[in-house]
GROMACS .gro file of N, CA and C in nm:
model
  159
    1MET      N    1   5.223   8.197  14.908
    1MET     CA    2   5.350   8.173  14.971
    1MET      C    3   5.415   8.306  15.005
    2CYS      N    4   5.475   8.310  15.120
    2CYS     CA    5   5.544   8.430  15.165
    2CYS      C    6   5.691   8.425  15.127
    3TYR      N    7   5.752   8.542  15.119
    3TYR     CA    8   5.894   8.555  15.094
    3TYR      C    9   5.952   8.643  15.204
    4ALA      N   10   6.015   8.581  15.303
    4ALA     CA   11   6.067   8.653  15.419
    4ALA      C   12   6.217   8.676  15.406
    5ASP      N   13   6.264   8.779  15.475
    5ASP     CA   14   6.405   8.814  15.474
    5ASP      C   15   6.437   8.878  15.608
    6ILE      N   16   6.562   8.921  15.625
    6ILE     CA   17   6.601   8.989  15.748
    6ILE      C   18   6.676   9.117  15.717
    7ILE      N   19   6.674   9.208  15.814
    7ILE     CA   20   6.756   9.328  15.812
    7ILE      C   21   6.835   9.329  15.942
    8ILE      N   22   6.965   9.351  15.934
    8ILE     CA   23   7.047   9.363  16.054
    8ILE      C   24   7.050   9.510  16.093
    9ASN      N   25   7.005   9.537  16.214
    9ASN     CA   26   6.997   9.674  16.264
    9ASN      C   27   7.133   9.721  16.313
   10THR      N   28   7.151   9.852  16.325
   10THR     CA   29   7.278   9.910  16.366
   10THR      C   30   7.320   9.871  16.507
   11ASP      N   31   7.224   9.831  16.591
   11ASP     CA   32   7.257   9.791  16.728
   11ASP      C   33   7.289   9.642  16.740
   12GLY      N   34   7.296   9.571  16.628
   12GLY     CA   35   7.329   9.429  16.629
   12GLY      C   36   7.209   9.337  16.634
   13THR      N   37   7.091   9.391  16.663
   13THR     CA   38   6.970   9.310  16.658
   13THR      C   39   6.931   9.293  16.513
   14ALA      N   40   6.827   9.214  16.488
   14ALA     CA   41   6.784   9.192  16.351
   14ALA      C   42   6.632   9.187  16.345
   15THR      N   43   6.579   9.226  16.232
   15THR     CA   44   6.435   9.223  16.209
   15THR      C   45   6.407   9.125  16.097
   16ALA      N   46   6.320   9.028  16.126
   16ALA     CA   47   6.270   8.939  16.022
   16ALA      C   48   6.143   9.003  15.969
   17PHE      N   49   6.124   9.000  15.837
   17PHE     CA   50   6.006   9.065  15.779
   17PHE      C   51   5.960   8.991  15.655
   18CYS      N   52   5.838   9.022  15.614
   18CYS     CA   53   5.780   8.959  15.496
   18CYS      C   54   5.690   9.059  15.425
   19TYR      N   55   5.675   9.043  15.296
   19TYR     CA   56   5.590   9.134  15.219
   19TYR      C   57   5.444   9.129  15.264
   20CYS      N   58   5.404   9.021  15.331
   20CYS     CA   59   5.265   9.009  15.377
   20CYS      C   60   5.236   9.100  15.496
   21GLY      N   61   5.339   9.161  15.552
   21GLY     CA   62   5.321   9.252  15.664
   21GLY      C   63   5.374   9.197  15.795
   22TRP      N   64   5.407   9.071  15.802
   22TRP     CA   65   5.460   9.010  15.923
   22TRP      C   66   5.601   9.062  15.948
   23SER      N   67   5.634   9.084  16.075
   23SER     CA   68   5.770   9.118  16.113
   23SER      C   69   5.792   9.078  16.258
   24ALA      N   70   5.919   9.058  16.294
   24ALA     CA   71   5.954   9.022  16.431
   24ALA      C   72   6.097   9.067  16.458
   25GLU      N   73   6.117   9.124  16.577
   25GLU     CA   74   6.250   9.167  16.621
   25GLU      C   75   6.320   9.052  16.692
   26HIS      N   76   6.452   9.042  16.671
   26HIS     CA   77   6.531   8.935  16.733
   26HIS      C   78   6.664   8.991  16.783
   27ASP      N   79   6.719   8.923  16.883
   27ASP     CA   80   6.846   8.966  16.941
   27ASP      C   81   6.965   8.939  16.850
   28THR      N   82   6.953   8.837  16.764
   28THR     CA   83   7.065   8.802  16.677
   28THR      C   84   7.016   8.780  16.534
   29PRO      N   85   7.105   8.802  16.436
   29PRO     CA   86   7.069   8.774  16.297
   29PRO      C   87   7.033   8.627  16.274
   30ASP      N   88   7.101   8.535  16.344
   30ASP     CA   89   7.070   8.392  16.327
   30ASP      C   90   6.928   8.361  16.372
   31ALA      N   91   6.886   8.420  16.483
   31ALA     CA   92   6.749   8.397  16.531
   31ALA      C   93   6.648   8.455  16.432
   32ALA      N   94   6.677   8.573  16.378
   32ALA     CA   95   6.588   8.635  16.281
   32ALA      C   96   6.580   8.551  16.154
   33ASP      N   97   6.694   8.499  16.110
   33ASP     CA   98   6.698   8.417  15.989
   33ASP      C   99   6.615   8.289  16.008
   34ALA      N  100   6.629   8.226  16.122
   34ALA     CA  101   6.552   8.105  16.150
   34ALA      C  102   6.402   8.135  16.154
   35ASP      N  103   6.365   8.248  16.214
   35ASP     CA  104   6.224   8.284  16.221
   35ASP      C  105   6.169   8.319  16.083
   36ALA      N  106   6.250   8.388  16.001
   36ALA     CA  107   6.207   8.420  15.864
   36ALA      C  108   6.186   8.293  15.783
   37GLU      N  109   6.276   8.197  15.799
   37GLU     CA  110   6.261   8.070  15.728
   37GLU      C  111   6.135   7.996  15.776
   38ARG      N  112   6.112   7.996  15.908
   38ARG     CA  113   5.993   7.932  15.963
   38ARG      C  114   5.867   7.997  15.906
   39HIS      N  115   5.865   8.130  15.903
   39HIS     CA  116   5.749   8.201  15.850
   39HIS      C  117   5.728   8.170  15.703
   40GLN      N  118   5.834   8.174  15.627
   40GLN     CA  119   5.825   8.151  15.483
   40GLN      C  120   5.773   8.011  15.452
   41ASN      N  121   5.813   7.913  15.532
   41ASN     CA  122   5.774   7.775  15.506
   41ASN      C  123   5.649   7.732  15.583
   42ALA      N  124   5.589   7.821  15.660
   42ALA     CA  125   5.474   7.786  15.743
   42ALA      C  126   5.357   7.732  15.661
   43ASP      N  127   5.337   7.786  15.543
   43ASP     CA  128   5.225   7.738  15.462
   43ASP      C  129   5.269   7.635  15.358
   44ALA      N  130   5.388   7.581  15.373
   44ALA     CA  131   5.438   7.482  15.277
   44ALA      C  132   5.380   7.343  15.303
   45GLU      N  133   5.317   7.324  15.419
   45GLU     CA  134   5.254   7.196  15.447
   45GLU      C  135   5.136   7.177  15.353
   46PRO      N  136   5.114   7.057  15.301
   46PRO     CA  137   5.002   7.036  15.209
   46PRO      C  138   4.869   7.050  15.281
   47GLU      N  139   4.771   7.097  15.207
   47GLU     CA  140   4.636   7.107  15.260
   47GLU      C  141   4.588   6.967  15.303
   48PRO      N  142   4.520   6.955  15.417
   48PRO     CA  143   4.479   6.822  15.464
   48PRO      C  144   4.400   6.741  15.361
   49GLN      N  145   4.312   6.806  15.285
   49GLN     CA  146   4.232   6.731  15.190
   49GLN      C  147   4.314   6.682  15.070
   50PHE      N  148   4.437   6.736  15.053
   50PHE     CA  149   4.520   6.695  14.942
   50PHE      C  150   4.642   6.613  14.987
   51ALA      N  151   4.658   6.597  15.115
   51ALA     CA  152   4.771   6.523  15.167
   51ALA      C  153   4.762   6.376  15.125
   52THR      N  154   4.877   6.320  15.098
   52THR     CA  155   4.879   6.177  15.062
   52THR      C  156   4.914   6.096  15.185
   53ALA      N  157   4.860   5.979  15.193
   53ALA     CA  158   4.883   5.893  15.310
   53ALA      C  159   5.004   5.806  15.290
   0.00000   0.00000   0.00000
């Protein structure tokens, strides 16, 4: 599981980042926060062989 966060840059943009090495630049802190949350939860879906019907 990843743990993502954001940094707000001095120019008002924001960087979403994760300890796994992933990062992405965004125009707004809200966009960066949403992307960080998406990245962090990307692997939260259950493995297909373990999914319940």
